[in-house]
Coordinates of C-alpha atoms in Angstrom, one line a residue:
Chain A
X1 CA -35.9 -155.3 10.7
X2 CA -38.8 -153.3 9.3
X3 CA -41.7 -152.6 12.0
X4 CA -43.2 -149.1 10.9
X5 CA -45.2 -151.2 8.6
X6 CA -46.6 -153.8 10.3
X7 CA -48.8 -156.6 10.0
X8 CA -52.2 -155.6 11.0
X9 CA -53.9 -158.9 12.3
X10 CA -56.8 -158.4 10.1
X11 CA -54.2 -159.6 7.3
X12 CA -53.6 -162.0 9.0
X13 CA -57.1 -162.7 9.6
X14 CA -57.6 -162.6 6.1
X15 CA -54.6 -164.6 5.1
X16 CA -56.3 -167.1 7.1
X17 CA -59.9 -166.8 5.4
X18 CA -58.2 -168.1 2.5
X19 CA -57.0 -171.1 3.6
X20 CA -52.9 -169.9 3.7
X21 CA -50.4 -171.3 5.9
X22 CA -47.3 -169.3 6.7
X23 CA -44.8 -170.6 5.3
X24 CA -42.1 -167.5 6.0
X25 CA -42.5 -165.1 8.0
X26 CA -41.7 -162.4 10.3
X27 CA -44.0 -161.7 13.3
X28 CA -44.9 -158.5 13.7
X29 CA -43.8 -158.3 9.8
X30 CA -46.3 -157.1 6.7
X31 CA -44.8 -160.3 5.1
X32 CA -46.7 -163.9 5.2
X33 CA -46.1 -166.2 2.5
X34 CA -48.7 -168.9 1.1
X35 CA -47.3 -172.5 0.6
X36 CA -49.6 -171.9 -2.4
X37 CA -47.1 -170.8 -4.6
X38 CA -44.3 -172.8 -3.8
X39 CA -44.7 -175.7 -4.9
X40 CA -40.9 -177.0 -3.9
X41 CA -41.8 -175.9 -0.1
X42 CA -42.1 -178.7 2.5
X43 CA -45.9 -179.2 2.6
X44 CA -46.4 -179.0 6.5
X45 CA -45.7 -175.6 7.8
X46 CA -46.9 -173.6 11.0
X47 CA -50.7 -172.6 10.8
X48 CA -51.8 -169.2 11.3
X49 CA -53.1 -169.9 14.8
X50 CA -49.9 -171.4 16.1
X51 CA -48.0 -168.2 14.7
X52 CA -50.6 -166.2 17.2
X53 CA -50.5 -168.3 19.9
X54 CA -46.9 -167.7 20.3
X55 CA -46.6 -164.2 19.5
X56 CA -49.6 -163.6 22.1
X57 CA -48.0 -166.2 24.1
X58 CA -44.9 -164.6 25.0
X59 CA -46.3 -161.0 25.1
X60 CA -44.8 -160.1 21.7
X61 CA -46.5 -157.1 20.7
X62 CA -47.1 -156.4 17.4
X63 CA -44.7 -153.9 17.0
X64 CA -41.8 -156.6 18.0
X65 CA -39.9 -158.4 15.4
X66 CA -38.9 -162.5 15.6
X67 CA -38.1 -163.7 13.1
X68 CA -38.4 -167.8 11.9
X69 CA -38.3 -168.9 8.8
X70 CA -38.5 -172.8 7.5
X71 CA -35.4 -174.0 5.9
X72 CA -35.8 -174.3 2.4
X73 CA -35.7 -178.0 2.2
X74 CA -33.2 -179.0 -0.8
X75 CA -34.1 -182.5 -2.7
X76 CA -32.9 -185.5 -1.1
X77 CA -29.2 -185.4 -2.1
X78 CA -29.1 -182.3 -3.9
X79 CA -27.5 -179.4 -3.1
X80 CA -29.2 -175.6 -1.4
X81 CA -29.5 -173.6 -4.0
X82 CA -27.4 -170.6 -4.7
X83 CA -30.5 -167.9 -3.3
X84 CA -30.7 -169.5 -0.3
X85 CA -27.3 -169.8 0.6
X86 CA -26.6 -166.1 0.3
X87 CA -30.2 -165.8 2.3
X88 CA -28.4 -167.4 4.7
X89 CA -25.6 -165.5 5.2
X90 CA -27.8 -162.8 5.4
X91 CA -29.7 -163.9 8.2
X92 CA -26.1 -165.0 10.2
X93 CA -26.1 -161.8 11.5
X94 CA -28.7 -162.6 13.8
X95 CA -27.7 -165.9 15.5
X96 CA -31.0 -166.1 17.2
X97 CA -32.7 -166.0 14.3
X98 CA -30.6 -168.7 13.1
X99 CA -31.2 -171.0 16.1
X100 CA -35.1 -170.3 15.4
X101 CA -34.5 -171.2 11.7
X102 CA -33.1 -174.5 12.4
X103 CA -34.9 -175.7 15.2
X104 CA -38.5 -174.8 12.3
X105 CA -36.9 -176.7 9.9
X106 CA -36.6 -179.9 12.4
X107 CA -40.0 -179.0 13.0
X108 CA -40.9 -179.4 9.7
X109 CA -38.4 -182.1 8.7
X110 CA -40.1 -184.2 12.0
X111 CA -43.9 -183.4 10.0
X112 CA -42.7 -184.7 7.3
X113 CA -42.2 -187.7 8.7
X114 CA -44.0 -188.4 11.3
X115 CA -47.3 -186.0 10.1
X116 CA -47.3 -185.0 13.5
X117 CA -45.9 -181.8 15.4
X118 CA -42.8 -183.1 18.0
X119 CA -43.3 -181.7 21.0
X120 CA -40.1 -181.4 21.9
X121 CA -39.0 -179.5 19.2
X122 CA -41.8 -176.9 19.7
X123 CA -40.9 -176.9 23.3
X124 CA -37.6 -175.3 22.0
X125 CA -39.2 -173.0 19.6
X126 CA -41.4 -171.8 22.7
X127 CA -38.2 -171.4 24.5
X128 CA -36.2 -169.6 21.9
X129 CA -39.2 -167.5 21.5
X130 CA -39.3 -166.3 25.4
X131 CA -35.5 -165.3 25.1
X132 CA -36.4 -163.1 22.3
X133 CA -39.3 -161.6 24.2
X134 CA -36.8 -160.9 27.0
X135 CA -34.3 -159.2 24.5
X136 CA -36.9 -156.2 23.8
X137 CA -35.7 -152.7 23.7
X138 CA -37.7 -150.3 24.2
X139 CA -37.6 -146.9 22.5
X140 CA -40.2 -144.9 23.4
X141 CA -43.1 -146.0 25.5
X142 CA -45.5 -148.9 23.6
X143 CA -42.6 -149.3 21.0
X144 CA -40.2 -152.3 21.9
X145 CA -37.9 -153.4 19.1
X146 CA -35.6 -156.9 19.8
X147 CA -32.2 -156.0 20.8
X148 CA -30.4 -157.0 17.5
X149 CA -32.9 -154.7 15.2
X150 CA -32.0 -151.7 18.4
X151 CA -28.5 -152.0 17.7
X152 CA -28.6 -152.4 13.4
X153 CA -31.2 -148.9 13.7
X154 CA -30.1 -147.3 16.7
X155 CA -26.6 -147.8 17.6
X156 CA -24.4 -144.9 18.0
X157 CA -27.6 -142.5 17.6
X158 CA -28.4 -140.2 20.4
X159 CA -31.8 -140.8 21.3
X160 CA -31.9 -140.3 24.8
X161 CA -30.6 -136.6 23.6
X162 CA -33.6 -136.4 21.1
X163 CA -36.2 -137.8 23.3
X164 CA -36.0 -135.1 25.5
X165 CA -35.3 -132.3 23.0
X166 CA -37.9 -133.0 19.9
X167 CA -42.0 -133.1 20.5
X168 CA -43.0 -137.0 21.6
X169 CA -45.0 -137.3 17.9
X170 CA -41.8 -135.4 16.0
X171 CA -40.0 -138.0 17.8
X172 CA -42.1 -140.9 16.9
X173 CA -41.5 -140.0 13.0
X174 CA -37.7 -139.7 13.9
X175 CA -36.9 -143.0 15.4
X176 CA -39.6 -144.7 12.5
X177 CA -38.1 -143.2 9.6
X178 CA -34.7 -144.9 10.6
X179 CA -35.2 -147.5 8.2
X180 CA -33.2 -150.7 6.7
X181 CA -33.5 -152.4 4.0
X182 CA -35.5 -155.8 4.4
X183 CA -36.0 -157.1 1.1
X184 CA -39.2 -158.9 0.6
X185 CA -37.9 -161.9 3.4
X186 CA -37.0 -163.8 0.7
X187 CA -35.0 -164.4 -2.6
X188 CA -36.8 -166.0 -6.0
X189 CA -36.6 -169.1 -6.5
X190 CA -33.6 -169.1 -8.1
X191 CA -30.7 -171.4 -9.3
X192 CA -27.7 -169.7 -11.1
X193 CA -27.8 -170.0 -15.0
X194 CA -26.0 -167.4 -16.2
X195 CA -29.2 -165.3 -16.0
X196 CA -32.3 -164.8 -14.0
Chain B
X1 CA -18.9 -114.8 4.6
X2 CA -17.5 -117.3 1.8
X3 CA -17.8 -121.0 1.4
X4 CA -16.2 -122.2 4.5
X5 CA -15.9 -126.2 5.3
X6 CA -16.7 -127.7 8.5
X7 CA -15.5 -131.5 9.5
X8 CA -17.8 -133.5 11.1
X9 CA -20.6 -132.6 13.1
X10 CA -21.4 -133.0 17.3
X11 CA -24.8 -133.5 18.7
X12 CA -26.7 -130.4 19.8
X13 CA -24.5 -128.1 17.2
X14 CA -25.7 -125.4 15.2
X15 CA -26.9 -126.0 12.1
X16 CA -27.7 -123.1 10.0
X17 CA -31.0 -123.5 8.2
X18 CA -31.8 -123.8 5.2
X19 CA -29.6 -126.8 4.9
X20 CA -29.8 -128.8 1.3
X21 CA -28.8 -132.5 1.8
X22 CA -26.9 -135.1 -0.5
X23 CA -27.8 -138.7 -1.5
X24 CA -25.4 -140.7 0.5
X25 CA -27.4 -138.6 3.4
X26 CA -30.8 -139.2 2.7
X27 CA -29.9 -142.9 2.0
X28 CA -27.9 -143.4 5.2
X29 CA -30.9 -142.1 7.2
X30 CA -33.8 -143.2 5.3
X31 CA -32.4 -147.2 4.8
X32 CA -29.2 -147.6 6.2
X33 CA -26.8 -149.7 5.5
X34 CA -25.9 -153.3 5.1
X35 CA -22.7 -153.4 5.8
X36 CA -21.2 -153.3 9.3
X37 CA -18.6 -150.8 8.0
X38 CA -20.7 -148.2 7.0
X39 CA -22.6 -148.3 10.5
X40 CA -20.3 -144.8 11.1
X41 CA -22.2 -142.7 8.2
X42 CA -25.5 -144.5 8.7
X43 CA -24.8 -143.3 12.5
X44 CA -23.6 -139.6 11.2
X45 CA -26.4 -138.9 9.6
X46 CA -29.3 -140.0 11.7
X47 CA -27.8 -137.8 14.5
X48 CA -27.3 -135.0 12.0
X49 CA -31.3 -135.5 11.2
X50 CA -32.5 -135.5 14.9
X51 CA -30.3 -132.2 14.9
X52 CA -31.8 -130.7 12.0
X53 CA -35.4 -131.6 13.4
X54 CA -34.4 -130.2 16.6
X55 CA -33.7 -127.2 15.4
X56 CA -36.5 -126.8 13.3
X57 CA -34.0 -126.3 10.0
X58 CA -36.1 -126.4 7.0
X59 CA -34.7 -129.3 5.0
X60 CA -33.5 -129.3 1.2
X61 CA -33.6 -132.2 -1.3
X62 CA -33.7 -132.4 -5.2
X63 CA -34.2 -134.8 -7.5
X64 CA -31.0 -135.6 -7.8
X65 CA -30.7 -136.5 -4.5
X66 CA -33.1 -139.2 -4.5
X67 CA -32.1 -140.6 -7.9
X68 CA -28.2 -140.9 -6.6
X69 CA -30.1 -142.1 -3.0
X70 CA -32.1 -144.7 -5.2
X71 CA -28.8 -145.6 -7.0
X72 CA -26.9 -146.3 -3.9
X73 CA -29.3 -148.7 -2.3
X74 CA -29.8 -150.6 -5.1
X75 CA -26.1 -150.6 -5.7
X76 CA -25.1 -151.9 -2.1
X77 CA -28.4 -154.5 -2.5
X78 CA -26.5 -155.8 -5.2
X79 CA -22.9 -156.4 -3.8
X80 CA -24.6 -157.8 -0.2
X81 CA -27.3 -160.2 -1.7
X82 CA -27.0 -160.8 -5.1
X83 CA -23.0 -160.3 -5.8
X84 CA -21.8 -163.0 -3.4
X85 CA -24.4 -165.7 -4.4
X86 CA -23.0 -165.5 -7.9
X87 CA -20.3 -168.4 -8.5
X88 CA -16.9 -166.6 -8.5
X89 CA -15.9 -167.0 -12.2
X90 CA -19.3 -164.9 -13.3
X91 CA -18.8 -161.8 -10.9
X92 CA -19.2 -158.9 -12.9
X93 CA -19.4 -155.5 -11.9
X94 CA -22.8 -153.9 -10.9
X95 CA -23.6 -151.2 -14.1
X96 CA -22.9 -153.7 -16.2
X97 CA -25.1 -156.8 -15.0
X98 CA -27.7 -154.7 -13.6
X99 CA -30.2 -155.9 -15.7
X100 CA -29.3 -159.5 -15.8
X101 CA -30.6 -159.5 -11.9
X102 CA -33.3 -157.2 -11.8
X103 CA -35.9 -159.4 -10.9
X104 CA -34.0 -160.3 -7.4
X105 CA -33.2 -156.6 -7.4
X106 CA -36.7 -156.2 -7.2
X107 CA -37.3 -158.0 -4.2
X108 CA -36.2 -154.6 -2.3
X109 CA -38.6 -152.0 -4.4
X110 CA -40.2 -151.3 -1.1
X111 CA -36.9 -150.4 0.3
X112 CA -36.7 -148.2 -2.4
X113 CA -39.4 -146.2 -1.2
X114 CA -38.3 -146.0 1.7
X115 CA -35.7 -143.4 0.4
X116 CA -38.7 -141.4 -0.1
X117 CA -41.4 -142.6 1.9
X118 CA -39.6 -142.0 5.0
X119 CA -38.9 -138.7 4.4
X120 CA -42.7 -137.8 3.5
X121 CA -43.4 -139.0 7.0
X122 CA -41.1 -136.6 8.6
X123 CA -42.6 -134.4 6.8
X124 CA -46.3 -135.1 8.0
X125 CA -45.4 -134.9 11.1
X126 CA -44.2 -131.7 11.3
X127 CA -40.5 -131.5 9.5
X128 CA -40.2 -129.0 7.2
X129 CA -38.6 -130.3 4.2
X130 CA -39.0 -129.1 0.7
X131 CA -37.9 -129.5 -2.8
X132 CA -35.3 -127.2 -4.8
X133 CA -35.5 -125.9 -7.0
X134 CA -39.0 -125.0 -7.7
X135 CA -40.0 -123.4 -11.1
X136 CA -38.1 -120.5 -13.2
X137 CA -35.3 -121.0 -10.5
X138 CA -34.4 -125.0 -12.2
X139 CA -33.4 -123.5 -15.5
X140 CA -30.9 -121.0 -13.0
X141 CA -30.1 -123.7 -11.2
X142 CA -29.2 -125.8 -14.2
X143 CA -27.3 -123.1 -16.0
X144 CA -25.2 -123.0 -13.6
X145 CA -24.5 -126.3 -13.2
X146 CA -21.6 -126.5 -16.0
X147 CA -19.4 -123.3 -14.7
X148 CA -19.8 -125.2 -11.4
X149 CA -18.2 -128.4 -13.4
X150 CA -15.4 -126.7 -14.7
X151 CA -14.7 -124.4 -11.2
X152 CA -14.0 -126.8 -8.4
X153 CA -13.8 -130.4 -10.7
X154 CA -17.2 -132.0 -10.2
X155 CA -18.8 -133.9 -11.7
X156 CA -22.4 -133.6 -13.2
X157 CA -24.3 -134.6 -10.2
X158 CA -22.5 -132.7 -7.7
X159 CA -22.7 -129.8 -9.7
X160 CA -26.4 -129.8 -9.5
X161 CA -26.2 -130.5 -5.5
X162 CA -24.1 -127.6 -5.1
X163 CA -25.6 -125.3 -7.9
X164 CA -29.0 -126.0 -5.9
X165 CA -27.5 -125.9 -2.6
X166 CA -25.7 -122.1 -3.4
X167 CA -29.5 -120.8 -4.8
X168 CA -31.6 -121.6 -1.4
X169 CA -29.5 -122.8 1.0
X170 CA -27.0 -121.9 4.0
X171 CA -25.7 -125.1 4.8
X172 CA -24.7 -128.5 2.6
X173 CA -24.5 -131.3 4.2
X174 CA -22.6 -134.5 2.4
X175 CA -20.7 -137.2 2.8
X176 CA -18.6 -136.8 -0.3
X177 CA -15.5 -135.3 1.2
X178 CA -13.1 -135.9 -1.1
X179 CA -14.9 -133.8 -4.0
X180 CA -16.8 -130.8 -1.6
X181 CA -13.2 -130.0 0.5
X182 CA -11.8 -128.0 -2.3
X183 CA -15.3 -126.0 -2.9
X184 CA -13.7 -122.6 -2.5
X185 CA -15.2 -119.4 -3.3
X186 CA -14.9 -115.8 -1.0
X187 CA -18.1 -115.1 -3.4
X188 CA -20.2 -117.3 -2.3
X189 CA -22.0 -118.1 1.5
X190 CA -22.4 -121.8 2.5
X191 CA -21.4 -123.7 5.1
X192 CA -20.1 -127.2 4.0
X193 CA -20.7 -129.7 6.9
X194 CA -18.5 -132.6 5.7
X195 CA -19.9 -135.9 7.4
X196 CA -17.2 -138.9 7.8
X197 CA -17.1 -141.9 5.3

């Protein structure tokens, strides 16, 4: 996942000034979605503060990824659409993440009815969230990526050889300009018509 | 010495500098890959690049390379996100329904960039990695570009790699084995490092 552009938390801050709630998100991740503008979104979601209360809460750094995301909640009988199946898939790869996913969307089925948070459930998210913390690689000193994103990025590369043989800030560059593709963190709205 | 070929490459090796890079490099260490099976080349060439900063070898790209590097991403975007999401019966090939999904396409611009952007940041701090070629030389290395065609059976785009490669560099370094292993010429000096795919 992408973490040489991170979120400062004076977006954040400033996400917040406006009244948003984050609906998607990564931690640690430029990108923070506004129920605002979609209108098909479950209309509880995690406030702002909660997001930094367990990020702070569980020493995750703002240069560590975890990922949730809320569950695109299909109308009552119908049917995920096609973008978010293949989102899915996408985020299968990280089985974590996928637990985190699930247990949000409880979360936010459990608002929905109840228009309260379940303790029990966030007691899980807290949980999942501490495993992640532990999963932390770190790459050079003050730069901890989860162990899933170390692996995608990392895997196979020598760095221990090019830690010791390139200058610290040469190395910096180095392991940062390893990128992936991320996509925004999320598909259009979309439903297969033929066309977009 | 002529165009000699070199398979593969092992941490800490010599590389001789300048060395002129393809696309399927710069996109392989600037974004990656998607797909599990590609982990190999996105693995080759990040350990080629912490070589080729190691050493201090000044670093050659064109234009073509990041058009092709562009072309790739978006091309493997399609087939991991877009492709399989599509019912069955309405899976086309990529060229020609690229414009029919350009707005999810979209979605990645900024990994886009990052075919560039991460190679400016290198740069910054402290890679040396330039453009070729640079002024009177592109009509040269364009000229050329056709006898190159015709010589050793490439096409357009790996004309110009090589044809840009021969004017400033001593070493080419691509993934595209199957065209660059019958580059032969005792006229020429380059080393070919040919990279697994």
């Amino acid at each position: 996942m992408l973490t040489e552009e991170l979120v400062q938390d004076s977006y954040i801050t400033e996400l917040k000034q406006k009244g948003a709630l984050v609906d998607k998100y990564l931690l640690g991740h430029r990108y923070v979605g506004t129920l605002s503008q979609s209108p098909n979104y479950p209309t509880d979601a995690m406030p702002i503060e909660e997001l930094l209360t367990f990020r702070q809460g569980y020493g995750i750094t703002s240069g560590s990824v975890v990922m949730i995301t809320i569950r695109h909640q299909p109308a009552q009988g119908g049917e995920e659409p096609l973008a978010y199946q293949s989102r899915n898939e996408e985020v299968a790869t990280f089985p974590k993440v996928v637990q985190a996913k699930r247990i949000w969307a409880y979360t936010i089925a459990r608002r929905s009815d109840t228009s309260s948070t379940s303790g029990s459930v966030i007691e899980e998210l807290k949980e999942l969230l501490r495993q992640q913390a532990q999963d932390l690689v770190e790459v050079y000193p003050g730069y901890k990526v989860l162990l899933t994103e170390y692996e995608r990025r990392f895997k196979g590369v020598d760095l221990e050889h090019f830690r010791k043989v390139l200058p610290l800030e040469l190395f910096k560059a180095y392991v940062h300009t390893m990128g992936s593709v991320e996509g925004l963190g999320i598909e259009p709205r979309y439903t297969y018509k033929g066309k977009d | 010495m002529p165009i000699v070929q070199k398979h593969g490459h092992t941490v800490g090796e010599q590389i001789d500098s300048p060395a002129y890079v393809d696309a399927n490099f710069l996109k392989f260490y600037t974004v990656g890959s998607l797909s599990p099976s590609a982990y190999g080349m996105q693995t080759a060439a990040r350990n080629v690049m912490g070589d080729l900063l190691a050493q201090s070898v000044t670093i050659l790209i064109s234009l073509v390379t990041v058009e092709e590097a562009l072309w790739a991403t978006l091309q493997e975007v399609y087939y991991t996100h877009i492709y399989k999401s599509l019912p069955a019966d309405s899976r086309v090939s990529f060229r020609s329904e690229l414009k029919k999904h350009w707005k999810r396409l979209m979605n990645y611009k900024d990994d886009l960039g990052k075919v560039i952007g991460n190679l400016q940041k290198l740069k910054e701090s402290g890679a040396d990695i330039r453009f070729v070629p640079e002024g009177a030389e592109s009509f040269e290395v364009c000229q050329n570009a056709p006898e190159l065609m015709e010589k050793h059976s490439l096409f357009s785009a790996d004309a110009m790699h090589l044809s840009a490669a021969l004017s400033q560099a001593k070493t080419l370094i691509t993934f595209d084995v199957e065209d660059f292993a019958r580059v032969m010429d005792p006229a020429e000096e380059l080393t070919i490092i040919l990279l697994p795919s």
